[in-house]
Structure formats: C-alpha cells, structure tokens
Coordinates of C-alpha atoms and ligand atoms in Angstrom, one line a residue:
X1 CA 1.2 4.8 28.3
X2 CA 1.8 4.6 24.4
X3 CA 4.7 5.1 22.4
X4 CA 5.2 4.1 18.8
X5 CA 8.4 2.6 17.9
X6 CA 11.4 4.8 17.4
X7 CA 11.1 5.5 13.4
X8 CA 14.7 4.1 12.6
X9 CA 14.2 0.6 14.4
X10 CA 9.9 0.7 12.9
X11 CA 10.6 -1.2 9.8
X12 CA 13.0 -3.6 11.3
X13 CA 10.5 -4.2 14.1
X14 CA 7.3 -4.9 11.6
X15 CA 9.2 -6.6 9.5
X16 CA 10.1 -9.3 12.2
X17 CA 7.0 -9.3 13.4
X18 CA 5.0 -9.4 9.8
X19 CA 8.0 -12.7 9.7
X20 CA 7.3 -14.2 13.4
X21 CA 3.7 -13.8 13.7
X22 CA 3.1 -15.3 9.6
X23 CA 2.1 -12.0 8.0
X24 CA 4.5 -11.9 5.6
X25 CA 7.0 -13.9 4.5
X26 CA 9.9 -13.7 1.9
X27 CA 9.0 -15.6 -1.5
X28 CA 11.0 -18.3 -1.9
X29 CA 12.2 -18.6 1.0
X30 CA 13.6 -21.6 1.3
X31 CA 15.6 -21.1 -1.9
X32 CA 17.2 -17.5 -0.3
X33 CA 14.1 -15.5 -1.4
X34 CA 13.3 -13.9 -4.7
X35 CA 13.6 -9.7 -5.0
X36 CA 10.7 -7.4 -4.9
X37 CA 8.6 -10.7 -4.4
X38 CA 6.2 -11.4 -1.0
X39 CA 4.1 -13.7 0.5
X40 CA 1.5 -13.7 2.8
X41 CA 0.8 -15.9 5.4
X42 CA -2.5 -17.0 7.3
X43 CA -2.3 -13.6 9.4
X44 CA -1.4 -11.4 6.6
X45 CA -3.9 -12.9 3.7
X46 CA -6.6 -12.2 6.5
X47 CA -5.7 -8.5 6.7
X48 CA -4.9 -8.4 3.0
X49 CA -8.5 -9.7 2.4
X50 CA -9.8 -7.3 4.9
X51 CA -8.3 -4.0 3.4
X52 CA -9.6 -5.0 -0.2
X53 CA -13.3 -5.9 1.1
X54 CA -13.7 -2.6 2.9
X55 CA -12.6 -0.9 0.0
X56 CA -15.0 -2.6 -2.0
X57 CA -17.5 -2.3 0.1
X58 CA -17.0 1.6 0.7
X59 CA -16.5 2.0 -2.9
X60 CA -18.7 -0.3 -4.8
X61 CA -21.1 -1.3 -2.2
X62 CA -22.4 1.8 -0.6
X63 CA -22.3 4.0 -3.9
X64 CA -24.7 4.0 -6.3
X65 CA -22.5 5.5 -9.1
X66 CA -20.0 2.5 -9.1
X67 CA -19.8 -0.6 -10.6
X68 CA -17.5 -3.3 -10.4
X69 CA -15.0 -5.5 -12.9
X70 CA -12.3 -8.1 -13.0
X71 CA -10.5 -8.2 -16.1
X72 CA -7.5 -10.9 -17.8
X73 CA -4.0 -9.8 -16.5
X74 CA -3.1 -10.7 -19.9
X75 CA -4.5 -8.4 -22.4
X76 CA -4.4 -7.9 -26.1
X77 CA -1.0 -6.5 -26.5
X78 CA -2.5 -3.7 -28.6
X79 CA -4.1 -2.4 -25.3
X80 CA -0.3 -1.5 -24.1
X81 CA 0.8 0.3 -27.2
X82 CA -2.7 2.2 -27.1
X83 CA -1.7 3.0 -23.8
X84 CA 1.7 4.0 -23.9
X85 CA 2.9 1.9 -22.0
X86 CA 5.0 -0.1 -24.7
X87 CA 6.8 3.1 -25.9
X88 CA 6.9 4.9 -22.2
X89 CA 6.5 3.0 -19.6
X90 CA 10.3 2.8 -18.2
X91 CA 12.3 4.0 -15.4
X92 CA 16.0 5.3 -16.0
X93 CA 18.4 2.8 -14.5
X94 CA 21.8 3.3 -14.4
X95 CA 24.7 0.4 -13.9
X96 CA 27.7 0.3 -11.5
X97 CA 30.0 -1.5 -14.3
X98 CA 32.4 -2.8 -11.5
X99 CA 29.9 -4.0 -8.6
X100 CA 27.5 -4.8 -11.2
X101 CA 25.0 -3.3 -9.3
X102 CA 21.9 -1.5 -10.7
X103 CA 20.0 2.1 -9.3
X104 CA 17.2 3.6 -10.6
X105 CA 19.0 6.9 -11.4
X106 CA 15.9 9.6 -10.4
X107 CA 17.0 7.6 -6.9
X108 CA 20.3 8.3 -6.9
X109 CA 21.6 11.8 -6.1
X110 CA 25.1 13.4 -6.5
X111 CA 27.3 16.6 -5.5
X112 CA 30.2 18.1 -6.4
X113 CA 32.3 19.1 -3.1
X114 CA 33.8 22.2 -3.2
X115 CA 36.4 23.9 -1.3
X116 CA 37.1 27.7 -1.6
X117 CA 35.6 27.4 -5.0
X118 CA 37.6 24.6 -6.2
X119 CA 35.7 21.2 -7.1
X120 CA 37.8 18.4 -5.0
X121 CA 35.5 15.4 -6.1
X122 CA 31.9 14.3 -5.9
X123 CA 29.6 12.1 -3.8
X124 CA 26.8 10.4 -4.2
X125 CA 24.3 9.0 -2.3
X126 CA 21.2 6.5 -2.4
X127 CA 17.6 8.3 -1.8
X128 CA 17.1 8.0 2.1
X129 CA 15.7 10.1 4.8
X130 CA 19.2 10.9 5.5
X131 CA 20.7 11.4 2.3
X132 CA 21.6 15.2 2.7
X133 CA 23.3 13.9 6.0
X134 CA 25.2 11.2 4.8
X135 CA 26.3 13.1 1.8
X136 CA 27.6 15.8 3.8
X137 CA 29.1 13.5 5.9
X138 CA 31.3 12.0 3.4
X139 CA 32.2 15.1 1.5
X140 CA 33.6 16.3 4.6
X141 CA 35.7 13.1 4.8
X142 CA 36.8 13.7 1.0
X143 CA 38.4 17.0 2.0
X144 CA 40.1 15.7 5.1
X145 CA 41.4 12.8 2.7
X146 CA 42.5 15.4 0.1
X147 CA 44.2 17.4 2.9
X148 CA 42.5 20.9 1.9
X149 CA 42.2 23.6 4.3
X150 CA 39.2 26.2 3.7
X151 CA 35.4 26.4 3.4
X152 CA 33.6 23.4 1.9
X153 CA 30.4 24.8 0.0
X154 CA 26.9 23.8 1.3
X155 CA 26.3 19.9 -0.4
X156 CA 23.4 20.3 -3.1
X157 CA 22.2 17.2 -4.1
X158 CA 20.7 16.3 -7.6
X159 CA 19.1 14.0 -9.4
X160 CA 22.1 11.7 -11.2
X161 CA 19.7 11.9 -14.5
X162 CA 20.6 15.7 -14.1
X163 CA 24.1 14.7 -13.9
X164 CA 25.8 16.4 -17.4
X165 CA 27.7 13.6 -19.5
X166 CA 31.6 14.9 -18.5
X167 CA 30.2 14.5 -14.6
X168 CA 29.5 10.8 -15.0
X169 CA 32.8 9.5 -15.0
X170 CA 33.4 11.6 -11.9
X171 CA 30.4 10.7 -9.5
X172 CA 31.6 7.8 -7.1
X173 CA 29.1 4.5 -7.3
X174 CA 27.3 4.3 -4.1
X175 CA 28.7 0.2 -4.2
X176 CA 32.3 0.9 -4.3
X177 CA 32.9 4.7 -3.3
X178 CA 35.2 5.5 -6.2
X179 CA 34.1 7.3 -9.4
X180 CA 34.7 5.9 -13.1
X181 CA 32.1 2.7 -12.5
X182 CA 28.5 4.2 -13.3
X183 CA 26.9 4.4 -17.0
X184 CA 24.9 7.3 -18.4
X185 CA 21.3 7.0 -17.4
X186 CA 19.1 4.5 -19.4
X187 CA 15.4 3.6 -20.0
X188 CA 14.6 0.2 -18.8
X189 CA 11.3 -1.0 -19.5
X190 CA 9.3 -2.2 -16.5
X191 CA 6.5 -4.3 -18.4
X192 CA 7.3 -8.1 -17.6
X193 CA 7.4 -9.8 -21.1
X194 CA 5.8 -13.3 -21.7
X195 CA 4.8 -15.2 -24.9
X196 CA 1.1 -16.3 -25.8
X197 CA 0.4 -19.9 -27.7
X198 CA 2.4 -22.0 -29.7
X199 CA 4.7 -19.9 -31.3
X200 CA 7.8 -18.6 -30.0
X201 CA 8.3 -15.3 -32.0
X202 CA 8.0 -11.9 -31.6
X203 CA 4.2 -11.9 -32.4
X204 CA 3.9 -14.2 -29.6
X205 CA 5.0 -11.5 -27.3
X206 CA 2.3 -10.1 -24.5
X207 CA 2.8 -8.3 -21.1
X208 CA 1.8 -8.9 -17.5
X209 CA -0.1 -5.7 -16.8
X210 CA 1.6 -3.1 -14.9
X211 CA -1.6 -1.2 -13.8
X212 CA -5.3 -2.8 -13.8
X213 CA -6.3 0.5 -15.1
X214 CA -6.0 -0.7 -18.6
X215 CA -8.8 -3.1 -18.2
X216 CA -11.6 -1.1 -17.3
X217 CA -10.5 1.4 -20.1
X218 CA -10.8 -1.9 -22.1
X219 CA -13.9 -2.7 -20.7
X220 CA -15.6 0.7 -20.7
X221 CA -17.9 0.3 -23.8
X222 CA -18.9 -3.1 -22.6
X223 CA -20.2 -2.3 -19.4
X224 CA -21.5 1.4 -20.6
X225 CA -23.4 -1.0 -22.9
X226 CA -24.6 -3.5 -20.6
X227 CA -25.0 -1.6 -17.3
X228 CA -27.3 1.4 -16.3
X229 CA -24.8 3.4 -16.0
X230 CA -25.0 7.4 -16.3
X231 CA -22.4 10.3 -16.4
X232 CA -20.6 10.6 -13.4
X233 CA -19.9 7.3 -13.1
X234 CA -17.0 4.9 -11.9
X235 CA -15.6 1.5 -12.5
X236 CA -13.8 -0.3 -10.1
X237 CA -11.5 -3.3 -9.8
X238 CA -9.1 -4.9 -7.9
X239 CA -6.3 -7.0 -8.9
X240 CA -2.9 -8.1 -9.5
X241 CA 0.0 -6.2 -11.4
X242 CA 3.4 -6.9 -12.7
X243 CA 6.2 -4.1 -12.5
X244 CA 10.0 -5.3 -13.3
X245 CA 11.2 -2.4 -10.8
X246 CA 15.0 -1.6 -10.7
X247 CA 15.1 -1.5 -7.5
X248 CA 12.7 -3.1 -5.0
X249 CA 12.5 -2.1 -1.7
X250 CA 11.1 -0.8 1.9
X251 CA 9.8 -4.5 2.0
X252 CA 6.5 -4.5 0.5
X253 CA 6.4 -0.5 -0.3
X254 CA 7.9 -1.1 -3.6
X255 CA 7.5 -4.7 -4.9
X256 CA 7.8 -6.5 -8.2
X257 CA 4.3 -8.4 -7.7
X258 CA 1.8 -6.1 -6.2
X259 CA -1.8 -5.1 -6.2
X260 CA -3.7 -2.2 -6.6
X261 CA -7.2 -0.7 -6.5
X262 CA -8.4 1.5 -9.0
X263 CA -11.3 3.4 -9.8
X264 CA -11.7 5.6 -12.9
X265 CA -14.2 7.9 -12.5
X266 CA -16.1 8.9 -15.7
X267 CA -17.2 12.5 -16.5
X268 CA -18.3 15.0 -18.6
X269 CA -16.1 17.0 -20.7
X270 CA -17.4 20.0 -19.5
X271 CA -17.7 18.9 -15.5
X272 CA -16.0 21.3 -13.0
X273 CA -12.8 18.6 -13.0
X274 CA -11.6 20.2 -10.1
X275 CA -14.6 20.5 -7.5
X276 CA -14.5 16.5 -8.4
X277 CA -11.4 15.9 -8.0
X278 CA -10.8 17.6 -4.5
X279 CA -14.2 15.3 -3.6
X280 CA -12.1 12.6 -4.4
X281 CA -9.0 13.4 -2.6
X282 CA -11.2 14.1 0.3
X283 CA -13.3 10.6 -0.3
X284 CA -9.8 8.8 -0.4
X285 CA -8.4 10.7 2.5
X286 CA -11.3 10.0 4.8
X287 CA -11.1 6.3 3.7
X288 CA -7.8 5.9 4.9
X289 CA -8.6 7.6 8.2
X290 CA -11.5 5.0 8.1
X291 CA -9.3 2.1 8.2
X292 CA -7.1 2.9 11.2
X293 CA -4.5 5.6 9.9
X294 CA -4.3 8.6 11.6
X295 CA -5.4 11.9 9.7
X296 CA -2.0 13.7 10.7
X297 CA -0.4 11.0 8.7
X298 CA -1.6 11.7 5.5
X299 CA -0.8 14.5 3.4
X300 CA -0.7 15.7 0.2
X301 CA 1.7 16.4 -2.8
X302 CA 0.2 18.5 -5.8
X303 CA 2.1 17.5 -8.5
X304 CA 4.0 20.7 -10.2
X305 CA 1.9 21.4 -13.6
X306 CA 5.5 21.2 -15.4
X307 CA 6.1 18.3 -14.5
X308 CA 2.6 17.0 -15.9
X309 CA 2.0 14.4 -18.0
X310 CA 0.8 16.4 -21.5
X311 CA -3.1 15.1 -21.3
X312 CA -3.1 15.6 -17.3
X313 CA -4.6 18.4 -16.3
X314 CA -3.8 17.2 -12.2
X315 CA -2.2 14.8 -10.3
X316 CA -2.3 14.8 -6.3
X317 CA -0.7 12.0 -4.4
X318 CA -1.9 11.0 -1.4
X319 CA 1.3 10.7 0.9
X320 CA 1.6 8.7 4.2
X321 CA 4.6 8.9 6.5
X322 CA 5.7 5.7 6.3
X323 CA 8.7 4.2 8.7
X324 CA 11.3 5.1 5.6
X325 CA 10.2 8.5 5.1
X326 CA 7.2 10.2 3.7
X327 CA 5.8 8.4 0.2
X328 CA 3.1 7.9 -2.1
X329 CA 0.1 5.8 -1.1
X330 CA -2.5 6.6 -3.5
X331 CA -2.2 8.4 -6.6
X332 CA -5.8 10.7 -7.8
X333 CA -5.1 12.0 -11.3
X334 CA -7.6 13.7 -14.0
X335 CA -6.5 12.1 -16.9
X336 CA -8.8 14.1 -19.1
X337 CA -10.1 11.7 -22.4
X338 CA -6.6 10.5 -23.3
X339 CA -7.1 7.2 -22.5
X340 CA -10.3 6.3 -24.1
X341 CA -9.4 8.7 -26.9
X342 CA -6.2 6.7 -27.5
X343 CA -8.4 2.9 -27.3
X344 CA -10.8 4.5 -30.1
X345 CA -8.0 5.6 -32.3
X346 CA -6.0 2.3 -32.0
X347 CA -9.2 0.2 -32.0
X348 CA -11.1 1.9 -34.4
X349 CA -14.3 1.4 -31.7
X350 CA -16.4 4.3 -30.7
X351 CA -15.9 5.3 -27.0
X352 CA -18.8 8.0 -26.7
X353 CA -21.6 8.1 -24.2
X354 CA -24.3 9.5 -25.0
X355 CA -25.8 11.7 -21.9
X356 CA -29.0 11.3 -21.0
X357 CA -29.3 14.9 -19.1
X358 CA -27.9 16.9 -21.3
X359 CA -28.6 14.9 -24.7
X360 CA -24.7 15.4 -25.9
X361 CA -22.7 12.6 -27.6
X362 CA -19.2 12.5 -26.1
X363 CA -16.1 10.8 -25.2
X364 CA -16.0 11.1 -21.0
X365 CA -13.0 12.6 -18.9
X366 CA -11.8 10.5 -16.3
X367 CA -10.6 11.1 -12.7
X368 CA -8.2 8.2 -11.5
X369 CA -7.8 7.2 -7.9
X370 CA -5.0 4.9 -7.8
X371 CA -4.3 2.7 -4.7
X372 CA -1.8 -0.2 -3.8
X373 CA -3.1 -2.9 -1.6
X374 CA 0.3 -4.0 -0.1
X375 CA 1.3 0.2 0.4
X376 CA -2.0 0.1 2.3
X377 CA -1.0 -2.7 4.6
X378 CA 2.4 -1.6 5.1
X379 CA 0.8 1.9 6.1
X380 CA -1.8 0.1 8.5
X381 CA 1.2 -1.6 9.8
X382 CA 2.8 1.1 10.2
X383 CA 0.0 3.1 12.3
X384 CA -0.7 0.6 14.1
X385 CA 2.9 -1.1 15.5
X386 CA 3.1 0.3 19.0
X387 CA 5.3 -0.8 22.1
X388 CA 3.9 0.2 25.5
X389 CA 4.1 -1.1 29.0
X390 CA 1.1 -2.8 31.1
X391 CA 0.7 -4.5 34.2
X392 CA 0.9 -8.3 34.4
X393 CA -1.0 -11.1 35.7
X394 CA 1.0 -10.3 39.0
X395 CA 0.6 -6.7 38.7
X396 CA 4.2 -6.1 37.4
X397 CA 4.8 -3.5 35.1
X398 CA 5.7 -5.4 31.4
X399 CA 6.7 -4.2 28.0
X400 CA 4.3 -5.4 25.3
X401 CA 4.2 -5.1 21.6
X402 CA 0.4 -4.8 19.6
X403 CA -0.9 -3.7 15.8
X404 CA -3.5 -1.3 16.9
X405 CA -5.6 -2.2 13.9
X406 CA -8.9 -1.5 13.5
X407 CA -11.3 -3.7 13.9
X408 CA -12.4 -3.7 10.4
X409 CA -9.7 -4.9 9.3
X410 CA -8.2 -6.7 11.9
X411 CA -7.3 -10.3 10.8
X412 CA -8.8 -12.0 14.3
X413 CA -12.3 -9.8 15.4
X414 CA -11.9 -11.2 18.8
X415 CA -10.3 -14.2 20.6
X416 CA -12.4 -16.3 23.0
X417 CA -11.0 -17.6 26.2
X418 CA -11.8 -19.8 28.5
X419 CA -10.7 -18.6 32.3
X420 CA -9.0 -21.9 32.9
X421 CA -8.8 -25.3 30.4
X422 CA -9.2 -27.8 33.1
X423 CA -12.6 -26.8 33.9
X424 CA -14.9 -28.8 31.5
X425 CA -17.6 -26.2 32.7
X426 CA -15.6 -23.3 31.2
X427 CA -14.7 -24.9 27.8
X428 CA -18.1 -25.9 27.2
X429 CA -19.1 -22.1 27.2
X430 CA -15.9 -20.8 25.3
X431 CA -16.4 -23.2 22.6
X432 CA -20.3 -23.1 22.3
X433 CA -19.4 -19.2 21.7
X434 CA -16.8 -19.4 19.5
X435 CA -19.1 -21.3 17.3
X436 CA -21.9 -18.9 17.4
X437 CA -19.4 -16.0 17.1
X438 CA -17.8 -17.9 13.9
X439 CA -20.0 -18.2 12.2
X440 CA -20.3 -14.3 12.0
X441 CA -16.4 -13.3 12.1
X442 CA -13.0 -14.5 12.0
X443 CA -12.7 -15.4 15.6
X444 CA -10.0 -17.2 17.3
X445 CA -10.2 -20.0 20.3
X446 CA -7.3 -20.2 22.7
X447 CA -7.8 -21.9 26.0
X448 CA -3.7 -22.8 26.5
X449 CA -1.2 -20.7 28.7
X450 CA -2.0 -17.8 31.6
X451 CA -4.8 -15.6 30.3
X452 CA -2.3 -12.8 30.4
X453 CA -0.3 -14.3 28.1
X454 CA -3.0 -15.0 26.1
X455 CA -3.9 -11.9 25.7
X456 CA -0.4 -10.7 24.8
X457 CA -0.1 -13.2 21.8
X458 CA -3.4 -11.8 21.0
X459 CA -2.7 -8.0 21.2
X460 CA 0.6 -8.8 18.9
X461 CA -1.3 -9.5 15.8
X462 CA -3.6 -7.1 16.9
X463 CA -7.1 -8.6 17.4
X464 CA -9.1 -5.9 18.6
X465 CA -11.2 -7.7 22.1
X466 CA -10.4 -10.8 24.1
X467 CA -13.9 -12.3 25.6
X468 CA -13.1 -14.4 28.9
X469 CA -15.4 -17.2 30.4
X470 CA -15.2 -17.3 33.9
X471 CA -16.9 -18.6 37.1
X472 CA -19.1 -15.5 37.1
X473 CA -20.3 -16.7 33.4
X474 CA -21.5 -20.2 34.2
X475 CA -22.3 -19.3 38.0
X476 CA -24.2 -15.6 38.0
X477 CA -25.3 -14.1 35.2
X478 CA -23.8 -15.1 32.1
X479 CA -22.1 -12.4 31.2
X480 CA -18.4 -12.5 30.2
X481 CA -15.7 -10.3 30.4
X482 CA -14.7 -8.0 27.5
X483 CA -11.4 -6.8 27.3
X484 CA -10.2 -4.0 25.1
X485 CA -7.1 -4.6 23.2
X486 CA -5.9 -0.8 23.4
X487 CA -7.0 0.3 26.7
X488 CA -6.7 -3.1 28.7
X489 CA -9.9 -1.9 30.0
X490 CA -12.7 -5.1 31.1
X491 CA -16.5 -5.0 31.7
X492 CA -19.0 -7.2 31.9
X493 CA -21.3 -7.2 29.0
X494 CA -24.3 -10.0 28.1
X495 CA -24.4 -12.0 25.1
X496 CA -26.4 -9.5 23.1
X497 CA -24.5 -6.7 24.2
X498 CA -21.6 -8.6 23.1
X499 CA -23.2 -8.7 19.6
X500 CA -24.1 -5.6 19.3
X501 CA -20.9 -4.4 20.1
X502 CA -19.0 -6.1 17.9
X503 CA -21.3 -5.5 14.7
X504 CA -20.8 -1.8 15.3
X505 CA -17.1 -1.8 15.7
X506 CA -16.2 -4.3 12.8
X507 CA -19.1 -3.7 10.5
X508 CA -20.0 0.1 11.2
Ligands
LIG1 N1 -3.1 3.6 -13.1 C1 -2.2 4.5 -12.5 C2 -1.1 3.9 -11.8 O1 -0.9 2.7 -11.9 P1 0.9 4.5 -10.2 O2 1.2 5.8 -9.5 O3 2.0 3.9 -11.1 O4 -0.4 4.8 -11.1 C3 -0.7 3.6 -8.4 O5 0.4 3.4 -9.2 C4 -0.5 3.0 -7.0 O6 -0.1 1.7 -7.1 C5 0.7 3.7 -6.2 O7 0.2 4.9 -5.6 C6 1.0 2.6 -5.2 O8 0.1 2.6 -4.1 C7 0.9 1.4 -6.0 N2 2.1 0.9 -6.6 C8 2.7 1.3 -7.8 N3 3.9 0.7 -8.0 C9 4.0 -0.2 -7.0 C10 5.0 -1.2 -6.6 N4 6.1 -1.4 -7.4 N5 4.8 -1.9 -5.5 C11 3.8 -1.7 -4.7 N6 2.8 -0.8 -4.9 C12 2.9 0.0 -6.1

C-alpha cells in the first residue's frame, strides 16, 4: 500500500528529510543561514549531478542537431544592455515602511470588503494555495470587528500592482494587518552587481548572469563558425545563475543562486515555428516523465498572446504540481530573431547563417527551452516522497518513508549487503562485489544493523535495489538476492543477470 504525503505536511516532510539524510542543507548554516541560498550535501550533489547528466545526455548526447557550451558567468557587460536585461530585467517590489518587510507586489493580492455596497476596509493576502480562503476568512473578521449587519460581497483578489494610487494607503501590510505601511509598487532590479579589475568606478561595474542564455547567444557566431552545424540546430549549456529575487522561497523552488539548463534552438525564419515548438514541449514533457515524474503531474500554461513579450511570438510553461501549489518548471519560448538581432546591432558583428539547403543568408529564429536544475530536483522530490507501510523483519506491519526515484537518477544505484557481518565468508563476497559493481555505479556497502533496517535507511534516500549475500550465495549457487526498493519484492538472480539488470534500469 502507497500513499504520498498529505500535500500540506509534503514540503515540511522533504525538507527534513533533504536536512536529515544531507541532501540539502541551509547555506551558512552555522552563521543562521543566508536567504534564497542552498547547499547540497553528499546525497543531494549525487542527484544534482545525476539530473544534469541525463539531460545532457538526452539532449546533447543522443541528438545529432545539438552541440554543447560552457560560457564565463561574467560577461562583457554590453551583452546585458544588448539584452535587456540592464533596462528590464526587474520585479516590482513593494515595502512594508513599518515591519520593513519587502513583497514582490505581482505576489501580493488585495480586496476591498464590501458590505451591502459599502467598502468597510481591505485585505490583503500573500500568494498561497489558500489565498482566496484566507482572504475571505479575514474579511469576514473585518465585518464582525466593524459590527455591520448585511451581505459581504464575494472577495476578488487582485494583483496589488493593479492596486490604483488612493487604494495604497488603504490595503493592510500582510506583516502587521493594518493599512497605511505599504509603498507604491517599484522596479527592483534583479541582476546582482559586482565590479571587474582595479578600479572602483562605475565602468568597473559587471553582472552575475541571471540566465545562461546570454552566453550561447554570445557564443553563437563562434561555434556556427567552428562547428558543422546546420539549420535546425541547438546549443546547449548548463550552468550557474545569479537572481537578487525579492522574495525567495518554497525552499529551493525560488532561490537566489540557482542553475538552469538551456537550449536555444536555432531556425529558419520561415520554419513552421509552431509544429517545432509543440515538438519541443512534447520532447521536454516526455523528458520529465523520463526521469521519474508522473505524466499527470505536468501540465501546461500557454501564455496569453497579450501578455507577450513584443518579439515573442509563444511562450508555454511547462507546470508541475509541486507540494506549494501548481508552478513553472520549464519555460519553452519562440523568441523569434530578437536576441541575435539585438547582439548584431549592439556589436556591430554579423549574426547570419548562411543555409546550405536553401542557399538563403539569414539571421535564425530561436526556440528556447528553459529549465532549472534545483526546480527539477525539488519536483523529483516531490514525486518521489512517499510514506507507506510494510512488514518487518518480524513480520509486523511498520510505517516507512522512501524517494521513489528513478534509477537514473537515483544518488546510490544499489546498496550491497552482506546477510550477516560476523561471517568472514559473507563480507568477502559483499565487498569483492561492491568493487566490481563500483567501479560501474555509485554503489553503497553497508554490512552494520538488521538487514531490515538496512534496507529502510536505504529506501529513505531512495536507492532503487538492495543486493543481499547470503548462505545460499557462498553455499549453492551464487546467486544473491535482489530486492526491489518499491515493491519489497526479492528473487534470486546470478551475477550477470544482476548486470544486465541494472544497465537497463539506470542506463536505459
Ligand atoms: N532564458 C530564459 C529564462 O531564464 P526564466 O523563466 O526566467 O527564463 C527559466 O527561467 C527557468 O529557470 C524557470 O522555468 C525555472 O525552472 C528556473 N528559474 C528561474 N528563476 C529561478 C529561481 N530564482 N530559482 C530557481 N529556479 C529558477
């Protein structure tokens, strides 16, 4: 019997876990940790790595139309103003004067309450799952406060940058519950600033790059130069960026230090844009069903075209339901030649291709699937977190917790167990293959405790098959047991069945 965690206790419980088991740890730590900032311990770095090789693999590896890059986070600062970013690239923020708290304000929604058509106050209310619930909640509490008999008016929520300028002295701040505290909405720029050489002046000024897109877009006429590469074609890369978010949170869904993995997707100007887009929202979709997430999990949001960028001609978010509601996990936007068209113009460096199969000189389009490494691992997480109860050693019913994850991307492949570690017969097999085995996967040895409860530590951080010597090994047959980290289930299987199984499941 399976049952996930109850959704409201899900985050709480991984996050433990991700803390107890050394997936994840706050940064800093020991100085009271450091907001929107995360570490990763031996377990996590293993499943970190994991996720990023099978993308790369899946992506650069087994395509023929993709090539790979790893460009400087620091870039000419001339790449950012091409970009936009140095003009646009900013979140509206608005400040709670008295608590001296600050909210992003597109996160932050508001309502007048009404009562038989009079306006009694307002609440507001931090974005949540339960917003609308909360919100109606407390209006209700306003009019019991204010005495006033009647119908109160359905709560409609809005956006506090849609809040008019007389209405922002009214909404209450979320920190203190009275109104009078919050300022108008203001851009705040999210590009972390640093300074380059010697000098300390404002030419010194450069940027820790809030997207890694920006370097192959820099890159692009160097490796269209160097490479084979022919229309449709991608460029991939993986790598670190740097987003001073206002306000960091859902652990490591939104984070200040992050990573992401990025493909832009070069095509012609004339391509049907959206037969290849809708490939790629399918390639991306399957992808994450590939890795362990469940299909049913994933949706998708079509961005309104109003609400477009003015060079995007689509954006559709891949959304996952993650334990704090339903999010973005990978962004896939047609970004048509705006990017490259803005590096020629502030370079003053051609960006055209020319195209061998139709003989035309152009500057391509570009389809953009945008991923987050640490989004992905919190969705994996999330999938994969599930309490159930199984027999013991003794044959009593116990609860267990385990990270279904799948085996290819499971930090241990397998653990290796010795039936019993006073048996010098035993060990000798267990650790002759665990060697053998290493030198393959990330394996783990563990000959201490009850084998049930070495198989419990095991199914917590979610490696995939436990392989017991026993007296059947080094007395029959030599064949070990094999046990199955979802099921429980145990069979018998030779060495080179043992292989052969495990090459399928982890590198399949
Ligand atoms: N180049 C396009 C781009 O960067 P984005 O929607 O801003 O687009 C793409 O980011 C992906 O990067 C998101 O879908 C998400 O997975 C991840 N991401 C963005 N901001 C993040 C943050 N602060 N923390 C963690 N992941 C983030």
């Amino acid at each position: 019997m399976t049952a996930p965690a109850p959704s409201e206790t899900l985050m709480e419980a991984i996050v433990g876990l991700c803390k107890r088991r050394g997936f994840i740890f706050p940064s800093s730590e020991i100085y009271g940790g450091y907001n929107g900032f995360y570490d990763y311990g031996p377990l996590g770095v293993e499943l970190r790595n994991n996720i990023k090789q099978t993308w790369w693999r899946d992506m650069v590896h087994r395509r023929d139309d993709i090539e790979g890059l790893d460009s400087s986070i620091i870039m000419h600062p001339k790449i950012w103003k091409a970009s936009g970013h140095v003009d646009g690239f900013s979140d509206p923020m608005v400040d709670c004067k008295e608590s001296k708290l600050r909210y992003r304000a597109d996160q932050l929604f508001f309502s007048p309450v009404i009562v038989e058509g009079e306006t009694i106050g307002y609440v507001s209310v931090i974005e949540s799952p339960e917003q609308q619930e909360i919100a109606e909640k407390a209006a209700a509490e306003l009019k019991r406060k204010a005495a006033k008999q009647g119908n109160l008016e359905p709560i409609v929520l809005k956006e506090y940058t849609e809040a008019k300028p007389e209405e922002y002295a009214l909404v209450p701040s979320p920190a203190t519950g009275k109104p009078g505290s919050l300022t108008a909405p203001r851009e705040f720029k999210l590009m972390f600033e640093t300074k380059v050489g010697p000098l300390a002046d404002d030419s010194a000024v450069a940027y820790l790059r809030p997207e890694t897109a920006q370097g192959i877009f820099a890159n692009y006429k160097n490796i269209v130069d160097t490479g084979r590469v022919k229309i449709p074609f991608g460029i991939a890369q993986i790598g670190k960026a740097f987003r001073n978010e206002i306000t960091p949170r859902n652990f490591i869904f939104r984070s200040r230090e992050f990573e992401q993995m990025e493909i832009e997707y070069f095509i012609a100007p004339n391509a049907d844009w959206r037969a290849l887009h809708r490939e790629w929202i399918d390639t991306c979709t399957d992808w994450l069903v590939s890795i362990g997430l469940p299909r049913e999990s994933v949706s998708e949001d079509i961005h309104a075209e109003d609400k477009l960028a003015f060079y995007s001609q689509a954006t559709t978010d891949l959304m996952f339901k993650f334990p704090h509601g339903i999010q973005e996990l990978w962004g896939i936007a047609c970004r048509s030649d705006y990017d490259l068209k803005q590096h020629q113009e502030h370079s003053g460096k051609s960006m055209t291709i020319f195209d061998e199969a139709t003989k035309e000189k152009y500057v391509p389009h570009v389809i953009e699937p945008s991923l987050g490494v640490d989004r992905t691992l919190l969705a994996v997480l999330t999938a994969a977190y599930t309490e159930d109860e199984v027999p013991n050693d003794k044959g009593q019913v116990e609860k267990r917790t385990l990270l279904k994850f799948s085996p290819k991307i499971a930090p241990y492949k397998a653990a290796i167990f010795p039936l019993l570690k006073n048996k010098p017969e035993l060990v000798e097999v267990a650790e002759k293959l665990y060697k053998k085995l290493q030198r393959r996967w990330n394996v783990f040895y563990d000959a201490s405790g009850a084998i049930g409860r070495r198989y419990r530590r095991q199914d917590e951080i979610g490696t995939p098959f436990g392989i017991t010597i026993d007296f059947e090994t080094i007395e029959k047959d030599g064949t070990v047991t094999l046990r199955d980290r979802d099921t429980t289930e145990q069979r018998r299987v030779t060495e080179e069945e043992l292989f052969k199984f495990l090459e399928e499941k982890i590198d399949g």
